[in-house]
Amino acid sequence: MSYAPSPAALEKIEGTIALYPEKPAALLPVLHIIQGESGFISAAAEAWAAAKLGLRPVRVREVLSFYTMFRRAPAGRTTLQVCRNLSCALAGADDILGLIREKLGIGPGETTSDGAVTLVTAECLGHCDHAPCLQVDGVDHGPVTRETVAALIEELKAHV
Amino acid sequence: MSGLKRVGLTIDGLKVQAAEGTSILKAAEQAGVVIPHFCYHPALEIEGNCRMCVVEIEGLPKLEPSCSALVREGLVVRTSTERVREARKDVLAFLLAEHPLDCPICDKAGECRLQDYYDRHGLTASRMVEPRERREKKLAIGRGLILDRERCVLCTRCVRFLRQMPGTGELGVFERGLRSEVGIFEDAPVDNGYSGNLVDICPVGAITAEDFRFKTRAWFLARKPSVCPHCGRGCAVTVESVSGYPLAKGERRVYRITARENPAVNGFWICDLGRDGRRDIDEGRHARLMKAGVPVAGLSWQTALADVAAAIRTVPGPERSAGIAVVLNGRLTCEELALAKRLFVAGLGLSKVYFADRKPGSADGLLLTAERLPNGRGVLEAGFAPRLPALDEIAAADVLLVFGPYLSEHLAEEALAKAWAGIPSKFLFSAHEGPLDRLADIVFPVAVPAEKSGTYINVDGTRQTFAQAVKPAAGVAAESAILAGLANLLALDAGGGDAR
């Protein structure tokens, strides 16, 4: 397994590294560029980024796995993010996750077998006033109920 | 330390003086007040993540971690108030909420901080009703180390050690919050010459050594200090053994060798080569006298020594210098070397005194030296000019006395056998089995350094005296006893007075 970014992404990465006095400081933006191009960050890409920035691959893995918005496996065509932080948890996020499992057969971190939908959980989407909330490809929905989520899933199934 | 300003503070009512820049935890320790801690280690960067060491400081509203709070003039610190004790209880309750409590099968039991602290500072019943998280319990992370993520308290001592000491940094903390876990990156395992220290510094049973897992319990082990004989550094080690040697088949005598603190030599660490030295103590050992390659039951080394003395006597005085050859080694203690000097050089007037030792390896720039003998400086100090003998120099002798099995590392076995065949009397004094065994008339089983007391001088000239850490088997003698016995039989002065 090996990784190499496209010439365009490489140029972007090198331009980004040049913005910082210390190479390792560019880690987060570099990971975003890689994910932006590939859709996810593979172990080979982690090792590539580590070498590029003069870090140990372990350090890249620490950062990458700390943030929930980085993906380490290819995602489906649509990403469903369900918040499960305090406000949403109290307002029934677990119930929503249960419903999604029922309808799509996937749990957090999993992708439907047809590659259509990836479900992830998020630690606060910034919409506590609309709890429980979720995002479909970055678009906010909330407050959601079992009914609205069921409708949303039907819509996803039809269009994705 | 002497150049630093000293400040005065009060810890638990004691007036304490400490150098500026010292942490409260360290200052308390110097004053005899022990503050419990998991993540703090005197040799590692302060991280302050475990919160076990919090103390009350007068004038501050919150409890402060004493590992990172520094001493200041006039501070009033209290380490065991109700508030502090409650805080420790809470820390322990959080750690134990996720702990598997598998102490009965955990190798750390008996020397585990979590166990000890629960006993001293916790003693609360669990309030958890939820099932515990299940995590990886036997993840091989390289070098025979096994990681148990259920037992891990995420103190990051292992992570910090690998980044700081060997500088290899194979471990990291992945994920976050409840899901945090220590791990290696993909298939890049822990792979450095100091990996065994991870087991020593893990405050719980999260990192254990395959070599020690499920073999015995910590409380069965007698811990005795010794000095590592595997290179010229002379690191301080603890030899952990059970008594009752020789043992039934399959059992061990020395279960492990651990690092002992010595700021002057090795700090807190030892290398894996030295740690693996437990095999040197127990494996491939001669336990009985051998004559013509066959073990002889019931024959004592004292009796057999008469044969050596008789052989020496067959060489007339004026011919001894050329007729008797002796091969010594740098594993002998200073005391034994002084004895050897008196006996062979001053007493018998020998000129053919040679040295054979382990071949040098490569130094790692940390603790391990290229020299693989513990007392190279001691050999020089005793007045020897160590030199490996040439094959014909040995072959020309009438009597040959060889200490240690190391000649065969330098000379081809076939050539050695040919040369030895022409020597009328040859004796081997060796702790370990080797190719020389079958060549010698008599093989005397001798003690390894851990079974001896004496002095080594390390590569930096540091003189270290050590006591016997494990008892040798019944028929095994230290070279000091053999040399003294030989001097006695030959009616020569062994200088018992100054050579101990």
XYZ file of C-alpha atoms in Angstrom:
660
model
C 0.000 0.000 0.000
C 1.409 3.337 -0.908
C 0.102 6.838 -1.145
C 0.911 9.841 -3.271
C -1.228 12.964 -3.595
C -2.109 14.361 -7.011
C 0.228 17.102 -8.332
C -2.432 19.707 -7.507
C -2.869 18.464 -3.929
C 0.901 18.231 -3.481
C 1.276 21.835 -4.581
C -1.430 22.851 -2.113
C 0.245 20.861 0.671
C 3.633 22.390 0.019
C 2.127 25.849 -0.109
C 0.433 25.206 3.227
C 3.621 23.935 4.874
C 5.400 27.095 3.727
C 2.941 29.205 5.725
C 4.189 27.907 9.059
C 7.511 28.503 10.811
C 7.566 24.832 11.911
C 6.621 22.041 9.509
C 4.648 19.956 12.083
C 2.308 22.916 12.604
C 0.842 22.227 9.149
C -0.395 18.774 10.184
C -4.111 19.570 10.486
C -4.448 21.526 7.206
C -2.365 18.891 5.380
C -4.674 16.129 6.651
C -7.677 18.165 5.468
C -6.144 18.503 1.991
C -5.520 14.744 1.825
C -9.045 13.917 2.986
C -10.461 16.547 0.624
C -8.859 14.778 -2.301
C -9.136 11.104 -1.311
C -12.261 11.208 0.819
C -10.387 9.557 3.659
C -6.885 9.225 5.107
C -5.305 5.796 4.732
C -2.479 4.444 6.887
C -0.180 4.936 3.912
C -1.295 8.568 3.678
C -0.614 8.997 7.405
C 2.908 7.683 6.926
C 3.345 9.927 3.884
C 2.197 13.005 5.842
C 4.481 12.057 8.754
C 7.509 11.854 6.473
C 6.538 15.100 4.740
C 6.284 16.961 8.062
C 9.159 15.344 9.904
C 6.880 13.601 12.402
C 6.604 10.024 13.546
C 3.580 8.203 12.065
C 2.425 7.542 15.650
C 2.060 11.292 16.182
C -0.060 11.651 13.038
C -2.258 8.774 14.205
C -2.680 10.477 17.594
C -3.916 13.685 15.978
C -5.959 11.984 13.289
C -7.791 9.708 15.716
C -8.417 12.538 18.200
C -10.606 14.481 15.764
C -13.919 12.951 14.743
C -14.057 14.803 11.433
C -11.185 12.865 9.922
C -12.053 9.595 8.227
C -9.707 6.623 8.175
C -11.786 4.498 5.824
C -13.560 5.350 2.557
C -16.963 6.876 3.278
C -20.293 6.425 1.492
C -21.613 8.940 -1.010
C -23.559 10.633 1.758
C -22.340 11.189 5.298
C -24.812 11.283 8.129
C -23.483 12.877 11.324
C -25.536 12.415 14.471
C -24.655 14.494 17.497
C -24.569 12.608 20.742
C -23.239 15.271 23.077
C -25.135 16.412 26.145
C -28.115 18.353 24.747
C -28.786 15.889 21.948
C -28.221 12.859 24.196
C -30.812 14.212 26.634
C -33.187 14.944 23.761
C -32.991 11.354 22.468
C -29.929 10.999 20.202
C -29.612 7.330 21.172
C -33.143 6.736 19.978
C -32.302 8.374 16.638
C -29.199 6.200 16.281
C -31.326 3.145 17.045
C -33.815 4.131 14.361
C -31.045 4.597 11.791
C -29.683 1.154 12.601
C -33.183 -0.238 12.157
C -33.703 1.464 8.802
C -30.220 1.309 7.263
C -28.613 -1.530 9.198
C -25.515 0.433 10.138
C -24.047 1.714 13.386
C -21.687 4.626 14.014
C -18.552 4.406 11.835
C -20.199 2.024 9.369
C -21.234 2.350 5.739
C -24.209 0.709 4.037
C -23.244 -2.245 1.861
C -24.229 -0.362 -1.315
C -21.763 2.421 -0.382
C -24.559 4.969 -0.212
C -24.551 6.201 3.391
C -21.908 6.464 6.123
C -23.072 7.066 9.669
C -20.819 8.809 12.175
C -21.450 10.302 15.571
C -20.304 13.817 16.362
C -19.397 15.553 19.586
C -21.588 18.694 19.229
C -22.539 20.149 15.883
C -23.178 23.564 17.397
C -26.944 23.287 17.233
C -27.828 22.535 20.822
C -30.859 24.793 20.466
C -32.168 22.384 17.836
C -31.427 19.170 19.750
C -31.497 16.404 18.791
C -29.717 17.395 15.613
C -27.881 15.741 12.759
C -26.157 16.739 9.535
C -26.557 15.278 6.074
C -23.429 16.114 4.081
C -22.898 19.212 6.203
C -26.522 20.420 6.095
C -28.170 20.790 9.489
C -31.412 19.099 10.421
C -33.007 19.603 13.808
C -34.746 19.221 16.064
C -35.444 15.829 14.518
C -37.988 13.257 15.608
C -38.361 9.582 14.745
C -40.820 10.623 12.040
C -38.641 13.283 10.400
C -35.616 10.985 10.500
C -37.634 8.173 8.949
C -38.715 10.540 6.162
C -35.140 11.730 5.722
C -33.925 8.156 5.312
C -36.599 7.402 2.725
C -35.488 10.477 0.817
C -31.842 9.376 1.041
C -32.699 5.912 -0.199
C -34.531 7.420 -3.165
C -31.851 9.848 -4.228
C -28.497 8.437 -3.326
C 21.829 21.594 42.838
C 24.166 23.453 45.179
C 24.208 26.532 42.924
C 20.456 26.926 43.146
C 18.751 29.127 45.685
C 17.029 27.185 48.418
C 13.561 28.071 49.578
C 11.785 27.223 52.785
C 8.240 25.878 52.905
C 6.003 23.905 55.205
C 4.717 20.470 54.234
C 2.318 18.821 56.680
C 3.704 21.004 59.470
C 7.320 20.091 58.648
C 9.724 22.923 57.857
C 11.300 21.864 54.575
C 14.174 23.328 52.551
C 14.282 22.631 48.824
C 16.160 23.946 45.826
C 14.289 26.471 43.699
C 12.560 24.750 40.785
C 11.849 21.575 42.741
C 8.312 20.259 42.558
C 6.307 20.025 45.764
C 6.087 16.262 45.248
C 9.870 15.932 45.145
C 10.403 18.293 48.080
C 7.899 16.288 50.110
C 9.635 13.056 49.153
C 12.967 14.481 50.313
C 11.317 15.316 53.635
C 9.879 11.816 53.944
C 6.317 12.671 52.993
C 5.155 10.300 50.288
C 2.529 11.653 47.898
C 0.781 8.979 45.800
C 1.104 9.303 42.029
C 0.715 7.369 38.775
C 1.936 9.531 35.899
C 4.803 11.315 37.628
C 8.214 9.726 37.143
C 11.370 11.528 38.261
C 13.117 10.899 34.927
C 10.238 11.794 32.637
C 8.640 15.026 31.527
C 5.875 16.151 33.858
C 2.432 15.563 32.424
C 0.105 15.948 35.404
C -2.652 13.820 33.901
C -3.439 11.375 36.716
C -4.410 13.938 39.394
C -3.527 11.466 42.130
C -0.873 13.771 43.603
C -3.111 16.770 44.323
C -2.397 18.652 47.547
C -3.872 21.604 49.383
C -1.856 24.811 49.233
C -2.821 27.532 51.684
C -4.302 30.551 49.894
C -5.208 28.666 46.700
C -8.868 27.843 46.173
C -8.297 24.592 44.255
C -6.198 21.528 44.935
C -2.943 21.598 42.971
C -1.070 18.681 41.373
C 2.117 18.513 43.427
C 4.151 17.016 40.561
C 3.923 20.212 38.532
C 3.500 22.864 41.273
C 6.916 24.202 42.244
C 8.128 25.105 45.715
C 7.997 28.769 46.708
C 9.220 30.581 49.787
C 6.678 30.381 52.586
C 4.255 27.927 50.948
C 2.099 25.987 53.368
C 1.227 22.595 51.860
C -1.022 19.935 53.302
C -0.973 16.467 51.782
C -3.505 14.562 53.812
C -6.423 16.796 54.680
C -9.994 15.597 54.300
C -10.268 17.409 50.935
C -7.097 15.788 49.589
C -8.144 12.360 50.779
C -11.554 12.775 49.147
C -9.925 13.873 45.883
C -7.674 10.790 45.872
C -10.689 8.599 46.525
C -12.449 10.182 43.546
C -9.449 9.686 41.256
C -9.282 6.043 42.274
C -13.044 5.620 41.824
C -12.769 6.932 38.237
C -9.786 4.721 37.431
C -11.417 1.656 38.940
C -14.728 2.324 37.205
C -13.095 1.007 34.027
C -10.576 -1.358 35.588
C -11.032 -5.088 34.979
C -10.067 -6.058 38.570
C -8.305 -9.142 37.272
C -5.650 -8.907 39.980
C -5.763 -12.672 40.625
C -4.335 -13.301 37.155
C -2.418 -10.026 36.789
C 1.377 -10.182 36.931
C 1.565 -6.723 38.478
C -0.432 -7.782 41.520
C 1.592 -7.237 44.656
C 3.616 -4.410 43.153
C 0.800 -2.433 41.535
C 0.253 1.201 42.380
C -3.459 0.952 41.721
C -3.729 -1.938 44.167
C -1.555 -0.269 46.791
C -3.287 3.094 46.523
C -6.739 1.572 46.621
C -5.737 -0.128 49.836
C -4.312 3.068 51.342
C -6.489 5.777 49.859
C -9.579 4.213 48.315
C -11.459 1.411 49.998
C -14.730 2.547 48.479
C -17.297 0.242 46.961
C -17.893 0.615 43.236
C -20.878 2.742 42.318
C -20.889 1.518 38.725
C -23.964 -0.375 37.647
C -23.116 -0.278 33.923
C -21.069 -3.098 32.430
C -17.387 -2.287 32.039
C -15.917 -1.504 28.641
C -14.251 -4.474 26.996
C -10.898 -3.733 25.430
C -7.936 -5.522 23.912
C -6.280 -7.593 26.654
C -3.256 -9.148 25.002
C -1.950 -6.983 22.264
C 1.623 -7.845 21.286
C 3.378 -4.501 20.857
C 6.853 -5.829 20.094
C 9.914 -7.088 21.936
C 7.899 -9.604 23.927
C 5.730 -6.899 25.504
C 2.018 -7.426 25.944
C -0.390 -4.497 26.265
C -3.605 -4.870 28.229
C -5.832 -1.896 27.443
C -8.373 -2.733 30.127
C -5.761 -2.319 32.836
C -4.194 0.829 31.354
C -4.753 4.030 33.348
C -3.439 6.238 30.510
C -0.656 7.774 32.589
C 1.463 7.890 29.380
C 4.663 6.963 31.196
C 5.406 4.444 28.425
C 4.735 6.977 25.678
C 6.945 9.596 27.316
C 9.708 7.110 28.108
C 9.993 5.960 24.488
C 10.076 9.531 23.213
C 12.625 10.684 25.756
C 15.009 7.879 26.642
C 15.679 5.712 23.584
C 14.067 8.461 21.474
C 12.213 5.959 19.311
C 8.640 6.967 20.226
C 6.853 3.847 19.012
C 3.809 4.311 21.278
C 1.123 6.976 21.187
C -2.299 7.694 22.661
C -4.991 7.303 20.021
C -8.658 8.327 20.002
C -9.907 10.441 22.879
C -11.995 10.568 26.006
C -13.456 7.240 27.021
C -12.062 5.662 23.857
C -8.447 6.755 24.464
C -5.957 3.950 24.090
C -2.224 3.414 23.929
C -1.005 1.799 20.740
C 1.585 1.412 18.025
C 1.205 2.717 14.464
C 0.100 -0.096 12.155
C 2.829 -2.751 12.057
C 5.641 -0.640 13.547
C 6.159 -2.334 16.921
C 8.206 -1.230 19.912
C 11.723 -2.048 18.782
C 14.608 -0.640 20.761
C 17.201 -1.894 23.187
C 15.480 -0.416 26.247
C 11.969 -1.823 25.834
C 12.017 -3.803 29.084
C 11.919 -0.582 31.092
C 8.295 -0.150 29.996
C 7.331 -3.030 32.263
C 9.234 -1.469 35.163
C 7.627 1.956 34.806
C 4.051 0.900 34.031
C 2.336 1.669 37.361
C -0.302 -0.992 36.698
C -0.338 -4.299 34.830
C -0.984 -2.774 31.404
C 2.428 -3.606 29.950
C 3.810 -6.982 30.941
C 6.700 -9.060 29.626
C 5.996 -12.357 27.925
C 9.080 -13.705 29.678
C 7.482 -13.101 33.092
C 3.744 -13.443 32.410
C 1.999 -16.072 34.514
C 5.321 -17.503 35.724
C 5.216 -16.519 39.390
C 3.821 -13.933 41.800
C 5.667 -10.783 42.752
C 5.499 -11.597 46.453
C 7.392 -14.864 46.061
C 10.460 -13.056 44.794
C 13.466 -12.090 46.868
C 14.895 -8.844 45.503
C 18.627 -8.376 45.880
C 20.795 -5.611 44.457
C 23.647 -6.445 42.091
C 25.677 -4.894 39.277
C 25.026 -5.911 35.676
C 28.030 -7.755 34.180
C 27.067 -7.601 30.500
C 28.927 -4.481 29.426
C 31.351 -1.917 30.761
C 28.631 0.348 32.157
C 27.898 -1.664 35.292
C 24.238 -0.661 35.649
C 22.538 -1.133 38.987
C 20.127 -4.053 38.783
C 17.827 -5.968 41.082
C 18.012 -9.736 40.788
C 14.627 -11.224 41.619
C 14.739 -14.885 42.487
C 13.144 -17.676 44.455
C 15.187 -19.846 46.759
C 15.492 -23.608 46.482
C 18.047 -24.133 43.767
C 18.589 -26.467 41.968
C 15.008 -26.546 40.911
C 12.755 -29.160 39.450
C 12.717 -29.202 35.651
C 10.827 -26.304 34.126
C 11.057 -24.062 37.124
C 13.163 -20.987 37.331
C 15.423 -19.570 39.983
C 15.924 -16.018 38.731
C 12.594 -14.828 37.341
C 13.673 -11.445 36.177
C 16.228 -8.710 36.376
C 14.901 -5.200 36.846
C 16.473 -1.755 36.794
C 17.675 -0.266 40.043
C 18.139 3.468 40.450
C 21.698 4.730 40.438
C 22.058 8.364 39.392
C 25.848 7.983 39.069
C 25.703 5.208 36.486
C 22.401 4.338 34.818
C 19.760 6.643 36.254
C 16.588 4.560 36.306
C 17.087 2.351 33.264
C 18.829 -0.774 32.065
C 19.113 -2.143 28.536
C 17.385 -5.283 27.297
C 20.710 -7.105 27.067
C 21.250 -6.657 30.794
C 17.640 -7.518 31.586
C 17.989 -10.693 29.557
C 20.937 -11.492 31.824
C 18.602 -13.627 33.903
C 19.323 -16.357 31.353
C 23.042 -15.945 31.979
C 22.428 -16.745 35.642
C 20.228 -19.788 35.146
C 20.722 -21.223 31.687
C 23.580 -23.333 30.332
C 25.261 -23.483 33.718
C 27.762 -26.001 34.963
C 26.426 -27.384 38.230
C 28.867 -30.233 38.761
C 32.537 -30.897 38.353
C 33.426 -32.605 35.081
C 36.403 -34.863 34.459
C 37.281 -35.669 30.846
C 33.966 -34.213 29.745
C 31.837 -36.345 32.098
C 30.088 -34.980 35.215
C 31.437 -36.572 38.385
C 29.011 -36.952 41.251
C 30.276 -36.648 44.782
C 33.604 -35.052 43.896
C 34.088 -31.653 45.523
C 35.961 -28.804 43.890
C 38.232 -28.672 46.945
C 39.393 -32.237 46.301
C 39.746 -31.705 42.578
C 41.811 -28.609 43.199
C 44.554 -30.875 44.565
C 44.978 -32.220 40.999
C 45.540 -28.658 39.789
C 48.101 -28.005 42.520
C 49.834 -31.299 41.738
C 50.017 -30.426 38.046
C 51.518 -27.050 38.889
C 54.104 -28.723 41.121
C 55.265 -30.972 38.289
C 56.721 -27.914 36.604
C 60.029 -27.035 38.263
C 60.378 -23.471 39.583
C 62.628 -22.048 36.858
C 60.461 -23.482 34.064
C 57.157 -22.214 35.412
C 57.345 -18.868 33.720
C 57.223 -20.528 30.320
C 55.532 -23.793 31.255
C 52.368 -22.609 32.911
C 49.822 -20.447 31.078
C 46.799 -18.800 32.646
C 43.852 -17.188 30.867
C 41.804 -14.789 33.028
C 38.824 -12.592 32.135
C 37.260 -9.224 32.834
C 34.294 -10.735 34.651
C 36.522 -11.390 37.649
C 36.078 -8.917 40.454
C 38.858 -6.560 41.555
C 39.375 -8.748 44.614
C 39.719 -11.881 42.486
C 42.079 -10.130 40.101
C 44.257 -9.028 43.027
C 44.309 -12.626 44.236
C 45.180 -13.888 40.758
C 47.983 -11.352 40.521
C 49.462 -12.445 43.849
C 49.104 -16.134 43.092
C 50.137 -16.349 39.467
C 52.491 -13.396 39.008
C 54.040 -12.727 42.425
C 53.713 -16.248 43.874
C 54.408 -18.568 40.948
C 56.319 -16.034 38.869
C 54.333 -16.705 35.715
C 54.774 -14.522 32.645
C 52.100 -16.147 30.488
C 49.002 -14.557 31.971
C 46.457 -13.772 29.257
C 42.904 -12.515 29.061
C 39.955 -13.714 27.002
C 36.568 -12.019 27.143
C 33.379 -11.663 25.169
C 33.898 -10.052 21.800
C 33.053 -6.351 21.798
C 29.659 -5.412 20.338
C 28.490 -2.001 19.238
C 27.818 0.797 21.690
C 24.348 2.361 21.446
C 25.260 5.835 22.643
C 23.010 5.451 25.676
C 24.009 2.951 28.360
C 25.336 -0.065 26.459
C 29.101 0.100 25.822
C 31.030 -1.644 23.038
C 33.025 -3.476 25.687
C 31.051 -6.521 26.856
C 32.903 -7.155 30.110
C 32.143 -5.486 33.441
C 35.596 -4.988 34.890
C 37.948 -3.899 32.100
C 39.189 -1.001 34.260
C 39.650 -3.364 37.200
C 41.935 -5.553 35.086
C 44.135 -2.537 34.311
C 44.049 -1.350 37.904
C 45.221 -4.754 39.132
C 48.347 -4.217 37.047
C 47.611 -6.544 34.151
C 48.176 -5.733 30.505
C 45.274 -7.786 29.065
C 46.138 -9.609 25.856
C 44.500 -12.474 24.024
C 46.905 -15.432 23.718
C 48.007 -16.676 20.309
C 47.283 -20.329 19.674
C 50.949 -21.395 19.830
C 51.445 -19.547 23.111
C 48.866 -21.827 24.715
C 50.065 -24.920 22.869
C 53.589 -24.534 24.251
C 52.402 -24.776 27.886
C 52.674 -27.833 30.109
C 49.895 -26.675 32.406
C 46.987 -24.496 31.287
C 44.463 -22.804 33.584
C 41.561 -21.129 31.796
C 38.976 -18.972 33.549
C 35.794 -18.439 31.563
C 34.529 -20.002 28.308
C 35.468 -17.037 26.133
C 38.576 -18.387 24.345
C 36.315 -20.216 21.931
C 34.800 -16.897 20.828
C 38.179 -15.817 19.465
C 39.864 -18.999 18.274
C 38.458 -21.663 15.964
C 37.258 -24.705 17.846
C 39.203 -27.197 15.713
C 42.464 -25.300 16.105
C 41.859 -24.988 19.850
C 41.215 -28.704 20.167
C 44.456 -29.452 18.316
C 46.471 -27.065 20.486
C 44.917 -28.322 23.733
C 45.535 -31.955 22.824
C 49.269 -31.401 23.194
C 49.052 -29.852 26.659
C 49.638 -32.413 29.434
C 47.369 -30.722 32.032
C 44.558 -28.303 31.312
C 41.872 -27.037 33.642
C 38.789 -24.946 32.915
C 37.000 -22.786 35.453
C 33.726 -21.789 33.875
C 30.189 -20.889 34.878
C 28.718 -21.814 31.507
C 28.853 -24.795 29.216
C 30.873 -24.310 26.061
C 33.069 -25.904 23.420
C 36.058 -25.896 25.794
C 34.373 -28.325 28.200
C 35.357 -31.444 26.304
C 38.946 -30.268 25.926
C 39.765 -29.793 29.601
C 40.912 -32.474 32.073
C 38.711 -31.008 34.764
C 35.947 -28.397 34.456
C 35.237 -26.499 37.673
C 31.752 -24.953 37.883
C 32.164 -21.363 38.999
C 29.768 -18.632 40.109
C 28.318 -15.906 37.890
C 28.642 -12.284 39.091
C 25.151 -12.297 40.637
C 26.305 -15.149 42.862
C 29.420 -13.327 43.987
C 30.331 -10.345 46.063
C 33.081 -8.013 44.993
C 33.944 -4.824 43.176
C 33.757 -3.779 39.524
C 35.157 -0.595 38.048
C 33.088 0.613 35.100
C 34.182 2.379 31.898
C 33.958 5.770 33.601
C 36.092 4.616 36.513
C 33.165 4.316 38.935
C 33.966 1.699 41.559
C 30.969 -0.384 42.607
C 30.984 -2.970 45.353
C 28.165 -5.478 45.368
C 27.009 -8.337 47.546
C 25.797 -11.795 46.604
C 22.322 -11.566 45.083
C 21.558 -15.270 44.629
C 23.130 -18.323 46.225
C 25.068 -20.584 43.848
C 24.252 -24.297 43.615
C 25.953 -26.569 46.133
C 28.966 -27.571 44.031
C 29.594 -24.135 42.544
C 32.371 -21.892 43.871
C 33.391 -18.309 43.226
C 36.810 -17.826 41.614
C 37.927 -16.073 44.786
C 37.469 -19.296 46.753
C 39.204 -21.321 44.054
C 42.178 -18.967 43.858
C 42.514 -18.848 47.647
C 42.225 -22.622 47.825
C 44.907 -23.057 45.197
C 47.223 -20.629 46.993
C 46.656 -22.581 50.162
C 47.477 -25.908 48.512
C 50.639 -24.462 47.002
C 51.539 -22.890 50.367
C 51.641 -19.459 48.783
C 50.531 -16.201 50.339
C 47.080 -15.343 48.968
C 47.165 -12.052 50.800
C 43.870 -12.718 52.503
C 44.270 -9.525 54.470
C 44.012 -7.013 51.664
C 42.209 -8.994 49.010
C 39.279 -9.978 51.217
